[in-house]
Structure formats: C-alpha cells, structure tokens
C-alpha cells in the first residue's frame, strides 16, 4: 500500500511559485540570453540589469525544476527550454505565460473561494489584447490542423466568417491553404489590430477583412460558406451559445457549415486532461464560461437549427472541431 505522500502535497501548496518563477524568467528573457551563451551569473546580471543574488536564486530554482542545467558556474538550457522558451526558436511559446499567469489571472485565482460561492467570477477579467498578442504560438498548430481537416476544394471561392477572431490565425490558416478564400474577422477594434498585423505579415491582408464589433450586436454580413468560432463558445452560457449559433446559421449559405473549435469534455467532465481542468480557469476568470460535452454542443447547435453535427478530434493539440451542417 503506497504511503500518503505529504511531500507531494506540500509541493502542490507551493505550485504557484513555479509558474511565477517561470514568468519572471520569461519576462527577463533569461532563456534566450542563456541560449545565446550569456551563461554565468555575472554576465546575466549585466545583460538583464538585475542583481546577482536575485539571478543566482532564480537560475538555481530553474535548474532544480529542470528548465536549466547547472554545470559548475555555468547554466545551459534543457531541451524543452531551448525549443519553447528562447525567442530565437520558431517554436517559442514563452509569450503565453503573459496570458496564463498575468496579474489579473493570478488575482482572479486569489479570489477563487468567492467565485466558488457565487458560481462565477465577480468581474469577467481577461485582457484580450494581450491574448491576441501572446497566444499565437499556441494557436498556430491548431489553426493549421483545422484548415487541413476541413478538406475543402483548394481553389474554389470560399467566404469565411471568423467570430471572436482574436489574433486572426484561424481564418488566416484557411486563407493560406485555400487560395480563393476571403476571410471576414469579427472582434473588437483593438484586438483586430493584432489580427491585421498578422494578416500583413503573412501576406494575406488583401483577403482579410476585419469587422470590428460585438458578436451579439454587429451584423455578420454574408452569406458565408463557413462560419467558424474558436475558443469563444466556452466563454458563453448555453442560451448565449444558442443565440450565437442561430445568428451564425442565418448568415450561412444553404450548403454552409458552422465550425466550432473548442475544448470538448467527456461525459464524466473530468477528462480528457488537461483540457477538463480549464473549467476551473473559467470559473475563476469569467462570468458565464463553461466547458461542454459533445452532447451539450450538439443540443445547442440543433436547437439553433443545425441538422447534423460531427466531431473531428485532434490528438495532442488539445482542441476539438465540431462541424455543423446548416
Ligand atoms: C479566447 S479568445 C479566442 C480568440 C481566437 N479565436 C482563438 O481561438 O485564439 C476570445 C476572443 O473573443 C473576443 N470576444 C469576447 N467577447 C466578444 C463579443 N461579444 N463579440 C466579439 N468578440 C468577442 C475577445 O476579444 C477575444 O479575442
């Protein structure tokens, strides 16, 4: 019989220290600097304009946690740090820590007891401008999967509405894959600035048309062949989702499809992991957010008038794609 592990439990009590240590290191761009050969405390202190004592403690902590390797007085990067935490790497995703562990998210978790009592966060708090700026590396592979999994005709005309587009990468991945696709991206004006920038950087600006506004108030235009919404439905309650799906359906051509990209829970609501654990993040940070099962999504889409709903899973990327036929 395994003995109960109090050391593991104490580690759990202190888990927030690990996230915030990583955040501090990313904010100091420590991993990029070490990757570039600035690998002693003295050199790092100069490069980061930080105290030697502070850096020594932080770097030793990162070595203890396996992000750095310490040899004598020098530090090198563990493989995952080289791949994901140096800005020189094309797979860099350090920016995401700015959203996952920013002050407002940490503060929201400090108020978790209150949110549990009320069943919702006191104020919905999310910095969507920061999200659009910092989450692109996480969205890119999912967006590419979606564009491929859609299996549409490569050069046929395709009118696409991307609701709550954020950084715009979902629509842009479709534009990159389908040469006659025109993407209409709806989000707030401030958030769409990042999407426009991404469209310019990928050379797709001519086929990228921002619609600044609110998904519940702004006209969708259309008609569209495809209406997609990624990671938006989990911020809405069931009645809001049904409203959104109904409005989307009305903006589709008769043979059009609605695509919902999101976490989809198994019926037990505690798997798959780690997706299912995001329900707690939503409780802490959003007013109505929730994760839904396939059956719940299917019911919402059917109530909104869609005929057939199917699911395409993407192993390892942590999102599902629901495709509803008008
Ligand atoms: C979690 S992000 C998703 C962004 C992007 N689709 C993605 O999957 O990464 C949620 C987005 O919804 C946008 N949003 C929130 N409320 C909205 C509303 N009422 N109408 C349009 N967009 C909204 C936010 O600005 C933010 O960009």
mmCIF file of N, CA, C and O in Angstrom, residues 99-128 234-235 276-291:
data_model
loop_
_atom_site.group_PDB
_atom_site.id
_atom_site.type_symbol
_atom_site.label_atom_id
_atom_site.label_comp_id
_atom_site.label_asym_id
_atom_site.label_seq_id
_atom_site.Cartn_x
_atom_site.Cartn_y
_atom_site.Cartn_z
ATOM 1 N N UNK A 99 -0.323 35.602 -20.644
ATOM 2 C CA UNK A 99 -1.780 35.490 -20.521
ATOM 3 C C UNK A 99 -2.164 34.515 -19.396
ATOM 4 O O UNK A 99 -2.999 34.833 -18.557
ATOM 5 N N UNK A 100 -1.517 33.347 -19.379
ATOM 6 C CA UNK A 100 -1.904 32.326 -18.394
ATOM 7 C C UNK A 100 -1.647 32.761 -16.959
ATOM 8 O O UNK A 100 -2.389 32.377 -16.061
ATOM 9 N N UNK A 101 -0.556 33.499 -16.742
ATOM 10 C CA UNK A 101 -0.177 33.815 -15.356
ATOM 11 C C UNK A 101 0.022 35.312 -15.184
ATOM 12 O O UNK A 101 0.912 35.737 -14.468
ATOM 13 N N UNK A 102 -0.831 36.105 -15.881
ATOM 14 C CA UNK A 102 -0.686 37.548 -15.687
ATOM 15 C C UNK A 102 -1.333 37.946 -14.359
ATOM 16 O O UNK A 102 -2.004 37.148 -13.705
ATOM 17 N N UNK A 103 -1.094 39.204 -13.966
ATOM 18 C CA UNK A 103 -1.551 39.639 -12.638
ATOM 19 C C UNK A 103 -3.057 39.443 -12.458
ATOM 20 O O UNK A 103 -3.512 39.043 -11.396
ATOM 21 N N UNK A 104 -3.839 39.733 -13.519
ATOM 22 C CA UNK A 104 -5.294 39.653 -13.337
ATOM 23 C C UNK A 104 -5.740 38.196 -13.172
ATOM 24 O O UNK A 104 -6.648 37.899 -12.399
ATOM 25 N N UNK A 105 -5.082 37.276 -13.866
ATOM 26 C CA UNK A 105 -5.454 35.857 -13.715
ATOM 27 C C UNK A 105 -5.056 35.365 -12.324
ATOM 28 O O UNK A 105 -5.835 34.676 -11.652
ATOM 29 N N UNK A 106 -3.847 35.747 -11.901
ATOM 30 C CA UNK A 106 -3.401 35.330 -10.567
ATOM 31 C C UNK A 106 -4.347 35.919 -9.510
ATOM 32 O O UNK A 106 -4.784 35.218 -8.586
ATOM 33 N N UNK A 107 -4.716 37.195 -9.680
ATOM 34 C CA UNK A 107 -5.632 37.828 -8.719
ATOM 35 C C UNK A 107 -6.989 37.123 -8.731
ATOM 36 O O UNK A 107 -7.610 36.920 -7.682
ATOM 37 N N UNK A 108 -7.445 36.727 -9.925
ATOM 38 C CA UNK A 108 -8.736 36.028 -10.017
ATOM 39 C C UNK A 108 -8.679 34.721 -9.228
ATOM 40 O O UNK A 108 -9.635 34.353 -8.539
ATOM 41 N N UNK A 109 -7.544 34.024 -9.313
ATOM 42 C CA UNK A 109 -7.410 32.777 -8.550
ATOM 43 C C UNK A 109 -7.312 33.041 -7.047
ATOM 44 O O UNK A 109 -7.745 32.219 -6.246
ATOM 45 N N UNK A 110 -6.759 34.205 -6.671
ATOM 46 C CA UNK A 110 -6.738 34.541 -5.233
ATOM 47 C C UNK A 110 -8.169 34.687 -4.712
ATOM 48 O O UNK A 110 -8.412 34.475 -3.531
ATOM 49 N N UNK A 111 -9.090 35.037 -5.595
ATOM 50 C CA UNK A 111 -10.497 35.189 -5.181
ATOM 51 C C UNK A 111 -11.332 33.956 -5.488
ATOM 52 O O UNK A 111 -12.563 34.040 -5.559
ATOM 53 N N UNK A 112 -10.681 32.806 -5.661
ATOM 54 C CA UNK A 112 -11.418 31.606 -6.109
ATOM 55 C C UNK A 112 -12.514 31.182 -5.131
ATOM 56 O O UNK A 112 -13.599 30.763 -5.541
ATOM 57 N N UNK A 113 -12.235 31.305 -3.826
ATOM 58 C CA UNK A 113 -13.242 30.877 -2.850
ATOM 59 C C UNK A 113 -14.558 31.638 -3.092
ATOM 60 O O UNK A 113 -15.644 31.044 -3.116
ATOM 61 N N UNK A 114 -14.418 32.952 -3.340
ATOM 62 C CA UNK A 114 -15.604 33.772 -3.589
ATOM 63 C C UNK A 114 -16.303 33.323 -4.887
ATOM 64 O O UNK A 114 -17.534 33.218 -4.935
ATOM 65 N N UNK A 115 -15.514 33.031 -5.901
ATOM 66 C CA UNK A 115 -16.114 32.597 -7.173
ATOM 67 C C UNK A 115 -16.824 31.259 -7.029
ATOM 68 O O UNK A 115 -17.866 31.030 -7.635
ATOM 69 N N UNK A 116 -16.252 30.371 -6.199
ATOM 70 C CA UNK A 116 -16.912 29.078 -5.963
ATOM 71 C C UNK A 116 -18.246 29.328 -5.278
ATOM 72 O O UNK A 116 -19.279 28.759 -5.647
ATOM 73 N N UNK A 117 -18.266 30.235 -4.284
ATOM 74 C CA UNK A 117 -19.516 30.508 -3.560
ATOM 75 C C UNK A 117 -20.574 31.095 -4.495
ATOM 76 O O UNK A 117 -21.722 30.688 -4.466
ATOM 77 N N UNK A 118 -20.160 32.035 -5.353
ATOM 78 C CA UNK A 118 -21.117 32.711 -6.228
ATOM 79 C C UNK A 118 -21.425 31.906 -7.493
ATOM 80 O O UNK A 118 -22.415 32.159 -8.168
ATOM 81 N N UNK A 119 -20.522 31.017 -7.851
ATOM 82 C CA UNK A 119 -20.692 30.261 -9.099
ATOM 83 C C UNK A 119 -20.182 31.016 -10.315
ATOM 84 O O UNK A 119 -20.402 30.601 -11.455
ATOM 85 N N UNK A 120 -19.510 32.142 -10.102
ATOM 86 C CA UNK A 120 -18.951 32.915 -11.217
ATOM 87 C C UNK A 120 -17.934 33.890 -10.657
ATOM 88 O O UNK A 120 -17.969 34.223 -9.473
ATOM 89 N N UNK A 121 -17.057 34.369 -11.532
ATOM 90 C CA UNK A 121 -16.094 35.394 -11.107
ATOM 91 C C UNK A 121 -16.849 36.705 -10.885
ATOM 92 O O UNK A 121 -17.799 37.001 -11.590
ATOM 93 N N UNK A 122 -16.419 37.485 -9.891
ATOM 94 C CA UNK A 122 -17.126 38.744 -9.628
ATOM 95 C C UNK A 122 -17.102 39.687 -10.832
ATOM 96 O O UNK A 122 -18.083 40.317 -11.132
ATOM 97 N N UNK A 123 -15.967 39.770 -11.514
ATOM 98 C CA UNK A 123 -15.879 40.579 -12.734
ATOM 99 C C UNK A 123 -15.209 39.720 -13.772
ATOM 100 O O UNK A 123 -14.179 39.125 -13.476
ATOM 101 N N UNK A 124 -15.792 39.665 -14.963
ATOM 102 C CA UNK A 124 -15.108 38.928 -16.023
ATOM 103 C C UNK A 124 -13.821 39.694 -16.327
ATOM 104 O O UNK A 124 -13.868 40.884 -16.568
ATOM 105 N N UNK A 125 -12.700 39.005 -16.272
ATOM 106 C CA UNK A 125 -11.411 39.687 -16.421
ATOM 107 C C UNK A 125 -10.567 38.954 -17.423
ATOM 108 O O UNK A 125 -10.066 37.884 -17.154
ATOM 109 N N UNK A 126 -10.432 39.498 -18.565
ATOM 110 C CA UNK A 126 -9.466 38.912 -19.493
ATOM 111 C C UNK A 126 -8.932 40.042 -20.350
ATOM 112 O O UNK A 126 -9.689 40.909 -20.787
ATOM 113 N N UNK A 127 -7.644 40.022 -20.576
ATOM 114 C CA UNK A 127 -7.026 41.049 -21.407
ATOM 115 C C UNK A 127 -6.903 40.465 -22.814
ATOM 116 O O UNK A 127 -5.914 39.816 -23.149
ATOM 117 N N UNK A 128 -7.939 40.711 -23.643
ATOM 118 C CA UNK A 128 -7.969 40.066 -24.961
ATOM 119 C C UNK A 128 -6.927 40.653 -25.913
ATOM 120 O O UNK A 128 -6.536 40.015 -26.881
ATOM 121 N N UNK A 234 -16.756 28.653 -25.088
ATOM 122 C CA UNK A 234 -16.575 28.318 -23.664
ATOM 123 C C UNK A 234 -16.666 29.560 -22.773
ATOM 124 O O UNK A 234 -16.655 29.425 -21.550
ATOM 125 N N UNK A 235 -16.738 30.743 -23.379
ATOM 126 C CA UNK A 235 -16.940 31.951 -22.560
ATOM 127 C C UNK A 235 -18.419 32.283 -22.409
ATOM 128 O O UNK A 235 -18.765 33.241 -21.724
ATOM 129 N N UNK A 276 -9.910 19.317 -19.406
ATOM 130 C CA UNK A 276 -11.014 19.396 -18.439
ATOM 131 C C UNK A 276 -10.674 20.336 -17.285
ATOM 132 O O UNK A 276 -11.575 20.944 -16.688
ATOM 133 N N UNK A 277 -9.399 20.482 -16.992
ATOM 134 C CA UNK A 277 -9.018 21.325 -15.855
ATOM 135 C C UNK A 277 -9.242 22.814 -16.158
ATOM 136 O O UNK A 277 -9.229 23.651 -15.266
ATOM 137 N N UNK A 278 -9.474 23.145 -17.424
ATOM 138 C CA UNK A 278 -9.689 24.542 -17.807
ATOM 139 C C UNK A 278 -11.023 25.077 -17.259
ATOM 140 O O UNK A 278 -11.222 26.299 -17.161
ATOM 141 N N UNK A 279 -11.928 24.178 -16.878
ATOM 142 C CA UNK A 279 -13.211 24.618 -16.296
ATOM 143 C C UNK A 279 -12.965 25.487 -15.071
ATOM 144 O O UNK A 279 -13.686 26.458 -14.819
ATOM 145 N N UNK A 280 -11.934 25.159 -14.304
ATOM 146 C CA UNK A 280 -11.633 25.944 -13.099
ATOM 147 C C UNK A 280 -11.140 27.351 -13.476
ATOM 148 O O UNK A 280 -11.519 28.337 -12.838
ATOM 149 N N UNK A 281 -10.335 27.414 -14.522
ATOM 150 C CA UNK A 281 -9.865 28.731 -15.004
ATOM 151 C C UNK A 281 -11.072 29.593 -15.386
ATOM 152 O O UNK A 281 -11.127 30.783 -15.074
ATOM 153 N N UNK A 282 -12.038 28.966 -16.053
ATOM 154 C CA UNK A 282 -13.223 29.729 -16.457
ATOM 155 C C UNK A 282 -14.035 30.176 -15.252
ATOM 156 O O UNK A 282 -14.548 31.291 -15.212
ATOM 157 N N UNK A 283 -14.150 29.303 -14.252
ATOM 158 C CA UNK A 283 -14.888 29.694 -13.039
ATOM 159 C C UNK A 283 -14.199 30.888 -12.371
ATOM 160 O O UNK A 283 -14.860 31.821 -11.900
ATOM 161 N N UNK A 284 -12.868 30.852 -12.346
ATOM 162 C CA UNK A 284 -12.113 31.916 -11.661
ATOM 163 C C UNK A 284 -12.128 33.226 -12.435
ATOM 164 O O UNK A 284 -12.050 34.293 -11.839
ATOM 165 N N UNK A 285 -12.216 33.137 -13.769
ATOM 166 C CA UNK A 285 -11.953 34.352 -14.555
ATOM 167 C C UNK A 285 -13.127 34.845 -15.398
ATOM 168 O O UNK A 285 -13.038 35.916 -15.981
ATOM 169 N N UNK A 286 -14.198 34.058 -15.495
ATOM 170 C CA UNK A 286 -15.265 34.510 -16.406
ATOM 171 C C UNK A 286 -16.628 34.509 -15.732
ATOM 172 O O UNK A 286 -16.845 33.825 -14.734
ATOM 173 N N UNK A 287 -17.531 35.272 -16.331
ATOM 174 C CA UNK A 287 -18.860 35.418 -15.733
ATOM 175 C C UNK A 287 -19.762 34.227 -16.049
ATOM 176 O O UNK A 287 -20.525 33.762 -15.210
ATOM 177 N N UNK A 288 -19.688 33.732 -17.302
ATOM 178 C CA UNK A 288 -20.625 32.668 -17.710
ATOM 179 C C UNK A 288 -19.916 31.470 -18.297
ATOM 180 O O UNK A 288 -20.578 30.568 -18.799
ATOM 181 N N UNK A 289 -18.576 31.503 -18.317
ATOM 182 C CA UNK A 289 -17.858 30.476 -19.066
ATOM 183 C C UNK A 289 -18.095 29.072 -18.543
ATOM 184 O O UNK A 289 -18.385 28.863 -17.367
ATOM 185 N N UNK A 290 -17.978 28.116 -19.471
ATOM 186 C CA UNK A 290 -18.200 26.725 -19.106
ATOM 187 C C UNK A 290 -17.594 25.831 -20.186
ATOM 188 O O UNK A 290 -17.488 26.242 -21.333
ATOM 189 N N UNK A 291 -17.205 24.628 -19.798
ATOM 190 C CA UNK A 291 -16.824 23.647 -20.806
ATOM 191 C C UNK A 291 -18.031 22.747 -21.045
ATOM 192 O O UNK A 291 -18.791 22.460 -20.117
#
